[in-house]
Coordinates of C-alpha atoms and ligand atoms in Angstrom, one line a residue:
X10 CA 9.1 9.0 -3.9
X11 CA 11.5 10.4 -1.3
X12 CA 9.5 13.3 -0.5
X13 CA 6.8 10.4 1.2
X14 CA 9.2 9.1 3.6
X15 CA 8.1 11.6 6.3
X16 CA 4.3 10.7 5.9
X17 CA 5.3 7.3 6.5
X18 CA 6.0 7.7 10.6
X19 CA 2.6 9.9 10.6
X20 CA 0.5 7.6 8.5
X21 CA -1.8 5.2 10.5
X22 CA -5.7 3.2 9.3
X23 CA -8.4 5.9 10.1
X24 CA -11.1 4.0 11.5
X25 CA -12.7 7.1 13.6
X26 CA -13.7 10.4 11.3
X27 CA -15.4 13.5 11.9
X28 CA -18.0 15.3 11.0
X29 CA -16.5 18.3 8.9
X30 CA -15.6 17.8 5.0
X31 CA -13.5 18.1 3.0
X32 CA -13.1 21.6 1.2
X33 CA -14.0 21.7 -2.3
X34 CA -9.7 22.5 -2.9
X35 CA -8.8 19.6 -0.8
X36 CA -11.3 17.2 -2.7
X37 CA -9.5 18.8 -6.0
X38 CA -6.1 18.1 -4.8
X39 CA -6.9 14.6 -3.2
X40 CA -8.4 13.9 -7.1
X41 CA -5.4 15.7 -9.0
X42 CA -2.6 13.1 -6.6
X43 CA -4.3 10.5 -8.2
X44 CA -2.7 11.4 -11.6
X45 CA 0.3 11.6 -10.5
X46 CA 1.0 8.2 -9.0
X47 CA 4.2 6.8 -10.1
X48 CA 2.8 2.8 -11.7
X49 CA 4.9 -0.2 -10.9
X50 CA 4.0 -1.3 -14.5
X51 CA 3.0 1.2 -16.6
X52 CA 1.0 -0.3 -19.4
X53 CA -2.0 -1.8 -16.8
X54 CA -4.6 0.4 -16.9
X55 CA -6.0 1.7 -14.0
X56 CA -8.6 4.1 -12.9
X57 CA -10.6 5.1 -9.8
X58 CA -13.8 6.4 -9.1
X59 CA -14.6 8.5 -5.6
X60 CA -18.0 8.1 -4.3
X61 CA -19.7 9.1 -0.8
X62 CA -18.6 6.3 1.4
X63 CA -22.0 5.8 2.8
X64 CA -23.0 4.5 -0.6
X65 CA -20.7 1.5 0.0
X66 CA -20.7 -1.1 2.5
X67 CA -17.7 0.7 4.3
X68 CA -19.0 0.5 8.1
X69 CA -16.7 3.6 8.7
X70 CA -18.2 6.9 9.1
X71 CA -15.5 8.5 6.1
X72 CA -16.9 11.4 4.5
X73 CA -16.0 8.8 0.5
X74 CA -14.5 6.1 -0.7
X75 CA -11.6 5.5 -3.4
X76 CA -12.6 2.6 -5.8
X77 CA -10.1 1.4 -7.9
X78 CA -10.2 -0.6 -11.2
X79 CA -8.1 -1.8 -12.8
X80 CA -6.9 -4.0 -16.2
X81 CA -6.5 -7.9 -15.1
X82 CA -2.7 -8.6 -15.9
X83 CA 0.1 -10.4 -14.1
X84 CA 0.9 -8.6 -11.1
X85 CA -2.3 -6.4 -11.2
X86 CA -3.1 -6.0 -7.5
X87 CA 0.3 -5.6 -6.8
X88 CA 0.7 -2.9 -9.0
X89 CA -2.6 -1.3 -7.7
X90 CA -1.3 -1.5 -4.0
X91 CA 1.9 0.7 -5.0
X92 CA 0.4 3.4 -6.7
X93 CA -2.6 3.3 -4.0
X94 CA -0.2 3.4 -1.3
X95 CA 1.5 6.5 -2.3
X96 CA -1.6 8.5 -2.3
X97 CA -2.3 7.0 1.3
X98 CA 0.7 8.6 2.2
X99 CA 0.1 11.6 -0.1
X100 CA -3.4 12.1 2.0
X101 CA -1.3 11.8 5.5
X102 CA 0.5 15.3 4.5
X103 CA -3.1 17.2 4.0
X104 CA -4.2 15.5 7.3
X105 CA -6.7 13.7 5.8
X106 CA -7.5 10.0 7.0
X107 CA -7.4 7.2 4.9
X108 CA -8.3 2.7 5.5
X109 CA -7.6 0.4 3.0
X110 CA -11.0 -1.4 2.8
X111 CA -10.2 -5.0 1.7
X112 CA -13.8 -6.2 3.3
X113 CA -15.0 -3.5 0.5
X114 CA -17.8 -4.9 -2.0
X115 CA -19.2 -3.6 -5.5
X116 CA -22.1 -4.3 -7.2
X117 CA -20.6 -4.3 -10.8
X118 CA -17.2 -6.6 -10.1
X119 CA -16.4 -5.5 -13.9
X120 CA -16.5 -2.1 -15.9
X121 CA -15.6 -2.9 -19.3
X122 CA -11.9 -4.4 -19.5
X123 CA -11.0 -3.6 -15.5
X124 CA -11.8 -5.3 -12.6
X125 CA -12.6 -4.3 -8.9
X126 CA -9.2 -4.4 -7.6
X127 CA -10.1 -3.0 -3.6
X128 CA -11.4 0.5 -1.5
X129 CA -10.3 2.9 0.7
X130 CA -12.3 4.9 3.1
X131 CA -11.3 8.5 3.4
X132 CA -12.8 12.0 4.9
X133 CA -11.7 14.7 8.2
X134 CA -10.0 13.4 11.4
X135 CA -8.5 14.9 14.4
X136 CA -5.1 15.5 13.7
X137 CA -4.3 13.9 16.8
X138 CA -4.8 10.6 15.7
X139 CA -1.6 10.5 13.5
X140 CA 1.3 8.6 14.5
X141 CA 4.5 11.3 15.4
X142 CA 7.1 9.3 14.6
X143 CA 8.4 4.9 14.6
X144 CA 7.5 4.5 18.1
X145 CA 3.7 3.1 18.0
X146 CA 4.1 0.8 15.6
X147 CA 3.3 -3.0 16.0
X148 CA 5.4 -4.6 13.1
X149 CA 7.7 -7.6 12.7
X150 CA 11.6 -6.5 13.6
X151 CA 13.3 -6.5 10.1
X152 CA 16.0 -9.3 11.2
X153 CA 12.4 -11.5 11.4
X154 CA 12.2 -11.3 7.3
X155 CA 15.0 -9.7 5.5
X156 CA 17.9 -12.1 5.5
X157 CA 21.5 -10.9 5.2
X158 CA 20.3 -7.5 5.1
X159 CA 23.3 -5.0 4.6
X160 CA 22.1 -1.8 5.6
X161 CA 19.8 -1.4 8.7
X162 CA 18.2 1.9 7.9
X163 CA 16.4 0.4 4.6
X164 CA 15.0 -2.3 7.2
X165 CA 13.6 0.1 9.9
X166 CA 11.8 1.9 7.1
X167 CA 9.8 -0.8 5.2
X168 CA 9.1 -3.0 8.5
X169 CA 6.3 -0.1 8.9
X170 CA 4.5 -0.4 5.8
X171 CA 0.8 -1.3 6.8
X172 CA -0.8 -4.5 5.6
X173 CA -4.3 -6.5 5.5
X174 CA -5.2 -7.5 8.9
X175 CA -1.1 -6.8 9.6
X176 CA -0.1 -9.7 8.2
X177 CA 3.1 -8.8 6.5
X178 CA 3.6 -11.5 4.1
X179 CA 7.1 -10.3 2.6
X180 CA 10.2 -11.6 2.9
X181 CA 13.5 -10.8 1.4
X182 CA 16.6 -12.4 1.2
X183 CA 19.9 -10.8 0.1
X184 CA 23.4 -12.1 -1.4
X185 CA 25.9 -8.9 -1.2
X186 CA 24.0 -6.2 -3.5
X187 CA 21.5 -8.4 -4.8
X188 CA 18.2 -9.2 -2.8
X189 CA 15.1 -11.1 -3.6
X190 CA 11.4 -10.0 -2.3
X191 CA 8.9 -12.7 -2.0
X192 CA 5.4 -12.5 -0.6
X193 CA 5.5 -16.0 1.8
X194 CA 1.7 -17.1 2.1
X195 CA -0.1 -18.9 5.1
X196 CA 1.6 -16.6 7.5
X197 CA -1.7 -16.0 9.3
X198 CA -3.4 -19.6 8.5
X199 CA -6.8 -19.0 9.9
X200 CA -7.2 -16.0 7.1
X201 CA -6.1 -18.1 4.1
X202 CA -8.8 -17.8 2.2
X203 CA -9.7 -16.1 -1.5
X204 CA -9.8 -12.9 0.5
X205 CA -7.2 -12.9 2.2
X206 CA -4.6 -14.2 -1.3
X207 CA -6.1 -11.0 -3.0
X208 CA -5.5 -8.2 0.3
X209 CA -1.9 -9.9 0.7
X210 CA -0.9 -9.2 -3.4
X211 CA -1.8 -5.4 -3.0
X212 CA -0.2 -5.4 0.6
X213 CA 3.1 -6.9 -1.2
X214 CA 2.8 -3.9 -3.8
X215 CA 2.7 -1.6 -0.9
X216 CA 6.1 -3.3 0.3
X217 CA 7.7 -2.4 -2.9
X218 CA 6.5 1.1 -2.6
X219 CA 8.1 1.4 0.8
X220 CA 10.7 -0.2 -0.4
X221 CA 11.6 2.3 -3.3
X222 CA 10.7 5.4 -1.0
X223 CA 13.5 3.6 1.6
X224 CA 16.2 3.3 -1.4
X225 CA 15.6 6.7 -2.8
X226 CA 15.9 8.5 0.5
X227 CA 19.0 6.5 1.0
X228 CA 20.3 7.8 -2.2
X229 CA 20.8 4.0 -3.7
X230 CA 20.8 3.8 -7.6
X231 CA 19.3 0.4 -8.2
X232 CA 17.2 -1.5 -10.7
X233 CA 14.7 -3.7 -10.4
X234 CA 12.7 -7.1 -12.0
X235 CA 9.2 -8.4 -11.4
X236 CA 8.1 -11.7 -10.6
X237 CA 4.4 -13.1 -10.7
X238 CA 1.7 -13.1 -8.8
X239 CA 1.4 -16.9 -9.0
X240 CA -0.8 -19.0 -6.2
X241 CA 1.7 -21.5 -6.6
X242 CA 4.2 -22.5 -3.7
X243 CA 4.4 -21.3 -0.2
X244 CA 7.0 -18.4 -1.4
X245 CA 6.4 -16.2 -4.4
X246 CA 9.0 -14.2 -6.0
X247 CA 7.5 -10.7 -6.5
X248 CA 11.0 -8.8 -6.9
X249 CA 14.8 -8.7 -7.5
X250 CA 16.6 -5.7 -6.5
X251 CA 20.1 -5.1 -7.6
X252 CA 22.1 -2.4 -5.4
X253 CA 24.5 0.0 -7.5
X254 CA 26.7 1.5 -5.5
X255 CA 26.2 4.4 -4.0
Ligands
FMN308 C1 -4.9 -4.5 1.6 C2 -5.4 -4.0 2.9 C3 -6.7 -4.3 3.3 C4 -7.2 -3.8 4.6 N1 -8.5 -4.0 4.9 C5 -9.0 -3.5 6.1 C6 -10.4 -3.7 6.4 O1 -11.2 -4.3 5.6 N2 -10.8 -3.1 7.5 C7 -10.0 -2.4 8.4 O2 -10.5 -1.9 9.4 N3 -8.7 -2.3 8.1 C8 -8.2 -2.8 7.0 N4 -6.8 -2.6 6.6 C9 -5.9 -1.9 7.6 C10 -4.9 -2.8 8.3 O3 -5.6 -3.6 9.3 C11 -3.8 -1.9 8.9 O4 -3.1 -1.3 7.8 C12 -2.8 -2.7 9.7 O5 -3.4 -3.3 10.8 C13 -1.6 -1.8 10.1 O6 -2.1 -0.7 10.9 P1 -1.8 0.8 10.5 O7 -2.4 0.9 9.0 O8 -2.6 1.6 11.4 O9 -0.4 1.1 10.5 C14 -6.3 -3.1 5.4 C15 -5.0 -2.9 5.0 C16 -4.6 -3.3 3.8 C17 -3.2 -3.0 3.4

């Protein structure tokens, strides 16, 4: 996970593509990355389909689109939006644009056991529109929703993990080595729809990837719990980290 901390102050939504494709090698290695995502929860199945993105309803002019399915279990689209995120990142280092697609529909919702979980858009881009580092970012400071945080660097790494419409629905609250990451809903009231619950559970599994790539390239040993995915209560508890010591 550590290696993806440098395509994290380069990655940025590719809403502008260009005309040239993808080579035949990079369509093979974008397709290989996807078997080599590192799951939240291992035992939900997922899968993904690449199609050309004009046979979607993706109003960006990408060259495809990533659909993924996947098996309807607790924490499903959270799960989804870790392993997704990494291959966002992934994508960055061949500089090959990528959007997460949340206003994304499918004809066939179901295939088999999985569900439509969400879409991305990718194709070619000018290089130029990546970002070069944390400047150009507009994000929430840390100290807005990590409480009692205890080591700054881990902040100013996971405030810049992207999110549905940029809402950034986590917060996390830490007691000495111990800290608790919830997704806090109704943050952007206007958008709290059916829509807008679904984007926020994937954006909260993109949290947790950021998170991890933070801990690792900080050298932390630490282990980790899952919560639920649960529409119930204004805060849900989606994770409990617990710091070894360095
Ligand atoms: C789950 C999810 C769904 C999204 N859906 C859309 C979308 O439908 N259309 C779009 O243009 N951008 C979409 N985005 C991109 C966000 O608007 C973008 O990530 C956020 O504003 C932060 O900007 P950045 O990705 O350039 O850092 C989505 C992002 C996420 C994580």
């Amino acid at each position: 996970m550590k290696e993806l901390l440098q395509y994290v102050y380069k990655r940025r939504s590719v809403r502008r593509y260009s005309e040239e494709k993808l080579t035949d090698e990079e369509l093979a290695q974008v397709e290989e990355y996807l078997h080599q995502l590192r799951p939240l929860i291992p035992d939900i199945k997922v899968e993904f389909q690449i199609v050309p993105c004009n046979e979607t309803n993706c109003k960006y002019n990408a060259e495809y689109c990533l659909l993924v399915y996947s098996e309807e279990k607790n924490l499903w689209l959270t799960n989804v939006g870790y392993m997704v995120e990494q291959w966002d990142l992934y994508l960055a280092s061949l500089d090959i644009g990528v959007c997460w697609y949340g206003m994304g529909k499918v004809a066939e919702e179901r295939q088999c056991d999985l569900r439509y979980a969400i879409m991305l858009c990718f194709g070619k881009c000018d290089p130029s529109v990546f970002r070069n580092g944390d400047y150009d970012f507009s994000r929430d400071d840390a100290a807005d929703f990590w409480s009692g945080m205890s080591d700054a660097r881990l902040g100013e790494i996971v405030r810049l993990a992207p999110s549905a419409v940029n809402s950034q629905p986590w917060r996390v609250d830490q007691v000495e080595n111990k800290f608790n990451v919830y997704r806090q809903k109704g943050k952007v009231p206007i958008l709290s729809n059916q829509l807008f619950k679904h984007w926020n559970k994937v954006d909260m599994g993109i949290f947790l990837c950021y998170m991890d790539i933070a801990l690792e390239s900080e050298g932390y040993i630490y282990s980790r719990t899952l919560g639920t995915e649960s529409d119930e209560g204004k805060r849900v508890l989606v994770a409990t980290y617990t710091l070894d010591d360095k």
